[in-house]
PDB file of C-alpha atoms in Angstrom:
ATOM      1  CA  UNK A   1     160.385 -11.612 105.620  1.00 72.00           C
ATOM      2  CA  UNK A   2     158.664 -10.590 102.403  1.00 85.00           C
ATOM      3  CA  UNK A   3     156.891  -7.253 102.369  1.00 94.00           C
ATOM      4  CA  UNK A   4     153.389  -6.364 101.284  1.00 97.00           C
ATOM      5  CA  UNK A   5     152.759  -7.261  97.662  1.00 97.00           C
ATOM      6  CA  UNK A   6     150.149  -5.802  95.361  1.00 98.00           C
ATOM      7  CA  UNK A   7     148.991  -6.902  91.938  1.00 97.00           C
ATOM      8  CA  UNK A   8     148.752  -5.688  89.321  1.00 97.00           C
ATOM      9  CA  UNK A   9     151.195  -2.799  89.536  1.00 97.00           C
ATOM     10  CA  UNK A  10     149.654  -0.870  86.673  1.00 97.00           C
ATOM     11  CA  UNK A  11     146.196  -0.899  85.172  1.00 96.00           C
ATOM     12  CA  UNK A  12     144.403   1.038  82.456  1.00 98.00           C
ATOM     13  CA  UNK A  13     140.620   0.941  82.313  1.00 98.00           C
ATOM     14  CA  UNK A  14     137.855   2.919  80.667  1.00 97.00           C
ATOM     15  CA  UNK A  15     134.950   4.697  82.309  1.00 98.00           C
ATOM     16  CA  UNK A  16     132.156   2.382  83.372  1.00 97.00           C
ATOM     17  CA  UNK A  17     134.341  -0.686  83.721  1.00 98.00           C
ATOM     18  CA  UNK A  18     135.102  -2.369  87.002  1.00 98.00           C
ATOM     19  CA  UNK A  19     138.463  -3.351  88.467  1.00 98.00           C
ATOM     20  CA  UNK A  20     139.763  -5.702  91.153  1.00 98.00           C
ATOM     21  CA  UNK A  21     143.051  -5.109  92.950  1.00 98.00           C
ATOM     22  CA  UNK A  22     144.835  -7.652  95.093  1.00 98.00           C
ATOM     23  CA  UNK A  23     146.977  -7.359  98.219  1.00 98.00           C
ATOM     24  CA  UNK A  24     149.020  -9.961 100.077  1.00 98.00           C
ATOM     25  CA  UNK A  25     150.030  -8.776 103.560  1.00 97.00           C
ATOM     26  CA  UNK A  26     153.238  -9.507 105.395  1.00 96.00           C
ATOM     27  CA  UNK A  27     153.198 -13.059 106.721  1.00 95.00           C
ATOM     28  CA  UNK A  28     151.499 -13.137 110.111  1.00 93.00           C
ATOM     29  CA  UNK A  29     149.772  -9.777 109.688  1.00 94.00           C
ATOM     30  CA  UNK A  30     146.041  -9.975 110.103  1.00 94.00           C
ATOM     31  CA  UNK A  31     144.898  -6.406 109.472  1.00 93.00           C
ATOM     32  CA  UNK A  32     144.796  -4.981 105.957  1.00 95.00           C
ATOM     33  CA  UNK A  33     143.925  -1.387 105.126  1.00 94.00           C
ATOM     34  CA  UNK A  34     143.441   0.271 101.750  1.00 97.00           C
ATOM     35  CA  UNK A  35     144.229   3.869 100.825  1.00 96.00           C
ATOM     36  CA  UNK A  36     143.774   6.017  97.739  1.00 97.00           C
ATOM     37  CA  UNK A  37     146.494   8.522  96.889  1.00 97.00           C
ATOM     38  CA  UNK A  38     145.979  11.400  94.465  1.00 95.00           C
ATOM     39  CA  UNK A  39     148.016  14.572  93.947  1.00 90.00           C
ATOM     40  CA  UNK A  40     145.154  16.774  95.109  1.00 88.00           C
ATOM     41  CA  UNK A  41     143.828  14.858  98.108  1.00 90.00           C
ATOM     42  CA  UNK A  42     146.920  13.005  99.268  1.00 92.00           C
ATOM     43  CA  UNK A  43     146.493   9.694 101.056  1.00 94.00           C
ATOM     44  CA  UNK A  44     142.911   8.913 102.021  1.00 94.00           C
ATOM     45  CA  UNK A  45     141.656   5.929 103.965  1.00 92.00           C
ATOM     46  CA  UNK A  46     139.307   3.583 102.126  1.00 95.00           C
ATOM     47  CA  UNK A  47     138.665   0.663 104.471  1.00 91.00           C
ATOM     48  CA  UNK A  48     140.194  -1.818 106.870  1.00 92.00           C
ATOM     49  CA  UNK A  49     139.737  -5.585 107.102  1.00 93.00           C
ATOM     50  CA  UNK A  50     140.483  -7.871 109.989  1.00 92.00           C
ATOM     51  CA  UNK A  51     139.487 -11.506 110.390  1.00 91.00           C
ATOM     52  CA  UNK A  52     137.665 -11.400 107.066  1.00 94.00           C
ATOM     53  CA  UNK A  53     135.398  -8.569 108.264  1.00 92.00           C
ATOM     54  CA  UNK A  54     135.344  -4.920 107.273  1.00 91.00           C
ATOM     55  CA  UNK A  55     136.052  -3.067 110.510  1.00 88.00           C
ATOM     56  CA  UNK A  56     136.209   0.523 109.377  1.00 87.00           C
ATOM     57  CA  UNK A  57     135.310   2.485 106.261  1.00 89.00           C
ATOM     58  CA  UNK A  58     136.369   5.865 104.937  1.00 89.00           C
ATOM     59  CA  UNK A  59     134.252   8.446 103.178  1.00 89.00           C
ATOM     60  CA  UNK A  60     134.036   6.840  99.743  1.00 94.00           C
ATOM     61  CA  UNK A  61     131.000   5.869  97.680  1.00 95.00           C
ATOM     62  CA  UNK A  62     129.603   2.364  97.652  1.00 95.00           C
ATOM     63  CA  UNK A  63     131.298   1.697  94.304  1.00 97.00           C
ATOM     64  CA  UNK A  64     134.375   0.946  96.379  1.00 97.00           C
ATOM     65  CA  UNK A  65     134.253  -2.381  98.144  1.00 96.00           C
ATOM     66  CA  UNK A  66     136.596  -5.032  99.380  1.00 97.00           C
ATOM     67  CA  UNK A  67     136.976  -8.343 101.073  1.00 97.00           C
ATOM     68  CA  UNK A  68     139.510 -10.362 103.015  1.00 97.00           C
ATOM     69  CA  UNK A  69     140.163 -14.055 102.795  1.00 97.00           C
ATOM     70  CA  UNK A  70     141.007 -16.537 105.538  1.00 96.00           C
ATOM     71  CA  UNK A  71     144.731 -16.261 104.716  1.00 94.00           C
ATOM     72  CA  UNK A  72     144.479 -12.460 105.270  1.00 95.00           C
ATOM     73  CA  UNK A  73     144.908 -11.670 101.588  1.00 97.00           C
ATOM     74  CA  UNK A  74     142.613  -8.881 100.512  1.00 98.00           C
ATOM     75  CA  UNK A  75     140.999  -7.580  97.360  1.00 98.00           C
ATOM     76  CA  UNK A  76     139.347  -4.296  96.615  1.00 98.00           C
ATOM     77  CA  UNK A  77     136.865  -3.697  93.834  1.00 98.00           C
ATOM     78  CA  UNK A  78     135.790  -0.504  92.159  1.00 98.00           C
ATOM     79  CA  UNK A  79     132.701  -0.695  89.993  1.00 95.00           C
ATOM     80  CA  UNK A  80     131.500   1.744  87.344  1.00 97.00           C
ATOM     81  CA  UNK A  81     134.843   3.480  87.119  1.00 98.00           C
ATOM     82  CA  UNK A  82     134.985   7.273  86.844  1.00 97.00           C
ATOM     83  CA  UNK A  83     137.819   9.445  85.597  1.00 97.00           C
ATOM     84  CA  UNK A  84     138.367  10.679  89.149  1.00 96.00           C
ATOM     85  CA  UNK A  85     139.178   7.164  90.299  1.00 97.00           C
ATOM     86  CA  UNK A  86     142.575   7.449  88.629  1.00 97.00           C
ATOM     87  CA  UNK A  87     144.996   7.158  91.517  1.00 97.00           C
ATOM     88  CA  UNK A  88     147.623   5.101  93.275  1.00 97.00           C
ATOM     89  CA  UNK A  89     145.883   2.497  95.424  1.00 98.00           C
ATOM     90  CA  UNK A  90     147.921   1.428  98.408  1.00 98.00           C
ATOM     91  CA  UNK A  91     147.492  -1.531 100.680  1.00 97.00           C
ATOM     92  CA  UNK A  92     148.983  -1.629 104.162  1.00 96.00           C
ATOM     93  CA  UNK A  93     149.188  -4.436 106.687  1.00 95.00           C
ATOM     94  CA  UNK A  94     149.765  -4.581 110.426  1.00 92.00           C
ATOM     95  CA  UNK A  95     150.014  -7.464 112.872  1.00 91.00           C
ATOM     96  CA  UNK A  96     146.786  -6.593 114.637  1.00 84.00           C
ATOM     97  CA  UNK A  97     144.228  -3.821 114.897  1.00 80.00           C
ATOM     98  CA  UNK A  98     144.533  -0.793 117.083  1.00 71.00           C
ATOM     99  CA  UNK A  99     145.858   2.723 117.215  1.00 66.00           C
ATOM    100  CA  UNK A 100     149.423   1.813 118.117  1.00 74.00           C
ATOM    101  CA  UNK A 101     150.091  -0.676 115.332  1.00 81.00           C
ATOM    102  CA  UNK A 102     152.536   0.334 112.621  1.00 88.00           C
ATOM    103  CA  UNK A 103     151.163  -0.118 109.121  1.00 91.00           C
ATOM    104  CA  UNK A 104     153.528  -1.310 106.389  1.00 95.00           C
ATOM    105  CA  UNK A 105     152.692  -0.350 102.850  1.00 97.00           C
ATOM    106  CA  UNK A 106     152.950  -2.178  99.566  1.00 97.00           C
ATOM    107  CA  UNK A 107     154.218  -0.616  96.330  1.00 97.00           C
ATOM    108  CA  UNK A 108     150.711   0.267  95.182  1.00 97.00           C
ATOM    109  CA  UNK A 109     148.644  -0.257  92.063  1.00 98.00           C
ATOM    110  CA  UNK A 110     148.577   2.663  89.637  1.00 97.00           C
ATOM    111  CA  UNK A 111     145.107   2.863  88.077  1.00 98.00           C
ATOM    112  CA  UNK A 112     144.435   5.064  85.077  1.00 98.00           C
ATOM    113  CA  UNK A 113     140.826   5.517  83.975  1.00 98.00           C
ATOM    114  CA  UNK A 114     140.343   6.809  80.425  1.00 97.00           C
TER     115      UNK A 114
ATOM    116  CA  UNK B   1     138.063  17.863 114.241  1.00 70.00           C
ATOM    117  CA  UNK B   2     141.263  15.839 114.087  1.00 72.00           C
ATOM    118  CA  UNK B   3     143.730  17.421 111.684  1.00 82.00           C
ATOM    119  CA  UNK B   4     147.349  17.144 110.664  1.00 90.00           C
ATOM    120  CA  UNK B   5     149.239  19.850 108.767  1.00 94.00           C
ATOM    121  CA  UNK B   6     152.723  19.575 107.321  1.00 96.00           C
ATOM    122  CA  UNK B   7     155.060  22.411 106.455  1.00 97.00           C
ATOM    123  CA  UNK B   8     156.694  23.437 104.298  1.00 97.00           C
ATOM    124  CA  UNK B   9     155.023  21.836 101.281  1.00 96.00           C
ATOM    125  CA  UNK B  10     158.342  21.746  99.479  1.00 97.00           C
ATOM    126  CA  UNK B  11     161.923  22.211 100.603  1.00 98.00           C
ATOM    127  CA  UNK B  12     165.100  22.432  98.592  1.00 98.00           C
ATOM    128  CA  UNK B  13     168.402  21.927 100.413  1.00 97.00           C
ATOM    129  CA  UNK B  14     171.988  21.726  99.368  1.00 97.00           C
ATOM    130  CA  UNK B  15     173.858  18.614 100.351  1.00 97.00           C
ATOM    131  CA  UNK B  16     175.028  19.011 103.946  1.00 97.00           C
ATOM    132  CA  UNK B  17     172.507  21.776 104.765  1.00 97.00           C
ATOM    133  CA  UNK B  18     170.542  20.618 107.819  1.00 97.00           C
ATOM    134  CA  UNK B  19     166.869  21.502 108.288  1.00 98.00           C
ATOM    135  CA  UNK B  20     163.610  20.431 109.929  1.00 98.00           C
ATOM    136  CA  UNK B  21     160.194  19.423 108.649  1.00 98.00           C
ATOM    137  CA  UNK B  22     157.125  20.210 110.723  1.00 98.00           C
ATOM    138  CA  UNK B  23     153.977  18.217 111.401  1.00 96.00           C
ATOM    139  CA  UNK B  24     151.384  19.958 113.571  1.00 94.00           C
ATOM    140  CA  UNK B  25     148.281  18.163 114.743  1.00 88.00           C
ATOM    141  CA  UNK B  26     145.075  18.625 116.626  1.00 84.00           C
ATOM    142  CA  UNK B  27     143.744  15.322 117.864  1.00 77.00           C
ATOM    143  CA  UNK B  28     142.124  14.107 120.991  1.00 73.00           C
ATOM    144  CA  UNK B  29     143.855  11.141 122.502  1.00 68.00           C
ATOM    145  CA  UNK B  30     146.944  10.726 120.334  1.00 71.00           C
ATOM    146  CA  UNK B  31     147.748   7.031 120.008  1.00 75.00           C
ATOM    147  CA  UNK B  32     150.842   7.353 117.937  1.00 84.00           C
ATOM    148  CA  UNK B  33     152.395   9.671 115.385  1.00 90.00           C
ATOM    149  CA  UNK B  34     154.025   8.052 112.388  1.00 93.00           C
ATOM    150  CA  UNK B  35     156.599   9.278 109.908  1.00 97.00           C
ATOM    151  CA  UNK B  36     156.919   7.737 106.464  1.00 97.00           C
ATOM    152  CA  UNK B  37     159.147   8.399 103.478  1.00 98.00           C
ATOM    153  CA  UNK B  38     157.741   8.014  99.978  1.00 97.00           C
ATOM    154  CA  UNK B  39     159.742   7.887  96.770  1.00 96.00           C
ATOM    155  CA  UNK B  40     157.995   8.673  93.468  1.00 92.00           C
ATOM    156  CA  UNK B  41     155.802   5.820  92.263  1.00 88.00           C
ATOM    157  CA  UNK B  42     156.361   3.757  95.406  1.00 93.00           C
ATOM    158  CA  UNK B  43     154.485   3.034  98.595  1.00 96.00           C
ATOM    159  CA  UNK B  44     155.308   4.868 101.835  1.00 97.00           C
ATOM    160  CA  UNK B  45     158.237   3.417 103.761  1.00 96.00           C
ATOM    161  CA  UNK B  46     157.926   3.397 107.547  1.00 95.00           C
ATOM    162  CA  UNK B  47     160.470   5.513 109.432  1.00 97.00           C
ATOM    163  CA  UNK B  48     159.380   6.191 113.022  1.00 94.00           C
ATOM    164  CA  UNK B  49     156.567   5.934 115.526  1.00 92.00           C
ATOM    165  CA  UNK B  50     156.344   8.364 118.453  1.00 92.00           C
ATOM    166  CA  UNK B  51     153.849   7.780 121.234  1.00 88.00           C
ATOM    167  CA  UNK B  52     154.318  10.484 123.860  1.00 88.00           C
ATOM    168  CA  UNK B  53     155.468  14.082 124.150  1.00 90.00           C
ATOM    169  CA  UNK B  54     159.203  14.327 124.706  1.00 94.00           C
ATOM    170  CA  UNK B  55     159.951  11.140 122.828  1.00 95.00           C
ATOM    171  CA  UNK B  56     162.753  11.165 120.257  1.00 97.00           C
ATOM    172  CA  UNK B  57     163.933   8.562 117.741  1.00 97.00           C
ATOM    173  CA  UNK B  58     166.904   8.542 115.382  1.00 97.00           C
ATOM    174  CA  UNK B  59     167.860   6.691 112.252  1.00 94.00           C
ATOM    175  CA  UNK B  60     170.991   7.631 110.335  1.00 95.00           C
ATOM    176  CA  UNK B  61     170.618  11.320 109.397  1.00 96.00           C
ATOM    177  CA  UNK B  62     167.002  11.539 110.577  1.00 98.00           C
ATOM    178  CA  UNK B  63     165.710  12.397 114.042  1.00 98.00           C
ATOM    179  CA  UNK B  64     162.035  12.641 114.939  1.00 98.00           C
ATOM    180  CA  UNK B  65     160.731  14.492 117.983  1.00 97.00           C
ATOM    181  CA  UNK B  66     157.256  14.930 119.444  1.00 94.00           C
ATOM    182  CA  UNK B  67     155.615  17.636 121.545  1.00 91.00           C
ATOM    183  CA  UNK B  68     152.000  17.978 122.591  1.00 86.00           C
ATOM    184  CA  UNK B  69     151.115  19.890 119.445  1.00 88.00           C
ATOM    185  CA  UNK B  70     153.669  19.010 116.787  1.00 93.00           C
ATOM    186  CA  UNK B  71     156.376  16.716 115.585  1.00 95.00           C
ATOM    187  CA  UNK B  72     159.606  17.576 113.848  1.00 97.00           C
ATOM    188  CA  UNK B  73     161.703  15.532 111.488  1.00 98.00           C
ATOM    189  CA  UNK B  74     165.247  16.852 111.672  1.00 98.00           C
ATOM    190  CA  UNK B  75     167.552  16.048 108.770  1.00 97.00           C
ATOM    191  CA  UNK B  76     171.235  16.432 109.560  1.00 98.00           C
ATOM    192  CA  UNK B  77     173.731  16.878 106.713  1.00 97.00           C
ATOM    193  CA  UNK B  78     171.334  15.516 104.079  1.00 97.00           C
ATOM    194  CA  UNK B  79     172.485  13.699 100.971  1.00 97.00           C
ATOM    195  CA  UNK B  80     170.806  13.592  97.538  1.00 97.00           C
ATOM    196  CA  UNK B  81     169.440  10.124  98.335  1.00 97.00           C
ATOM    197  CA  UNK B  82     167.353  11.711 101.106  1.00 97.00           C
ATOM    198  CA  UNK B  83     165.248  13.391  98.414  1.00 98.00           C
ATOM    199  CA  UNK B  84     161.686  12.119  98.811  1.00 98.00           C
ATOM    200  CA  UNK B  85     158.285  13.109 100.154  1.00 97.00           C
ATOM    201  CA  UNK B  86     158.026  12.818 103.921  1.00 98.00           C
ATOM    202  CA  UNK B  87     154.598  12.073 105.344  1.00 97.00           C
ATOM    203  CA  UNK B  88     153.363  12.207 108.907  1.00 96.00           C
ATOM    204  CA  UNK B  89     150.193  10.517 110.123  1.00 93.00           C
ATOM    205  CA  UNK B  90     148.271   9.643 113.253  1.00 87.00           C
ATOM    206  CA  UNK B  91     145.440   7.289 113.987  1.00 78.00           C
ATOM    207  CA  UNK B  92     141.932   8.656 114.148  1.00 70.00           C
ATOM    208  CA  UNK B  93     139.101   6.684 115.655  1.00 66.00           C
ATOM    209  CA  UNK B  94     136.172   5.991 113.402  1.00 59.00           C
ATOM    210  CA  UNK B  95     132.788   4.545 114.276  1.00 59.00           C
ATOM    211  CA  UNK B  96     134.240   1.086 114.475  1.00 55.00           C
ATOM    212  CA  UNK B  97     137.956   1.261 114.158  1.00 64.00           C
ATOM    213  CA  UNK B  98     141.151   3.108 113.483  1.00 71.00           C
ATOM    214  CA  UNK B  99     142.495   4.703 110.330  1.00 79.00           C
ATOM    215  CA  UNK B 100     145.699   6.544 109.594  1.00 85.00           C
ATOM    216  CA  UNK B 101     145.109  10.227 108.899  1.00 88.00           C
ATOM    217  CA  UNK B 102     147.918  11.589 106.721  1.00 93.00           C
ATOM    218  CA  UNK B 103     149.244  15.070 106.155  1.00 94.00           C
ATOM    219  CA  UNK B 104     149.831  16.218 102.581  1.00 95.00           C
ATOM    220  CA  UNK B 105     153.567  15.721 102.963  1.00 96.00           C
ATOM    221  CA  UNK B 106     156.761  17.718 102.500  1.00 97.00           C
ATOM    222  CA  UNK B 107     158.574  17.201  99.215  1.00 97.00           C
ATOM    223  CA  UNK B 108     162.304  17.366  99.907  1.00 98.00           C
ATOM    224  CA  UNK B 109     164.921  17.867  97.215  1.00 98.00           C
ATOM    225  CA  UNK B 110     168.593  17.677  98.159  1.00 98.00           C
ATOM    226  CA  UNK B 111     170.981  18.915  95.491  1.00 97.00           C
ATOM    227  CA  UNK B 112     174.700  18.017  95.264  1.00 96.00           C
TER     228      UNK B 112
END
């Protein structure tokens, strides 16, 4: 079974631009979560989508948004990019929601904001 | 407040030198504690899930254990290919759902 895929793998943007990242979950998985990873803060939860609805949101500004499609694929968008948004953005999928579900991660998208 | 702390931050071992990584947590209603391995520039790779105190799981040279306050990842006779960052995490309950709360990780280097 194919794993979680993320595109693009690398991205360079300038301050003020916006960016859209894509995630395809493992086949049959319906929950998709997004995380930001930086050297200083580690892995931080952004949001979770299930059945095309945002179910949970981390402590990030409104510039960070996302959506999920009927086939469970998900996108996240960051508007008005800031230098501090440079990070590895990770997508994870699980079969369902809940606190006992294992999340499987994709390879990530490395975003550099100049 | 739910918290997870990993120690040490970094660990250097010689090949064959066994050791343990620690993950201590304070959380009400633990629903599962997860261990992941992350190689540089890659996404975390799932290793183990532990649900209740006293539970143990093994995979090759790795063994994870769980008590009421902490989890250990024991590495027996490590090899250079075990070099990676090891992350532990547990689910926290938000206003409307669950999210994985990660520790900062232990960076392990195994030298030949």
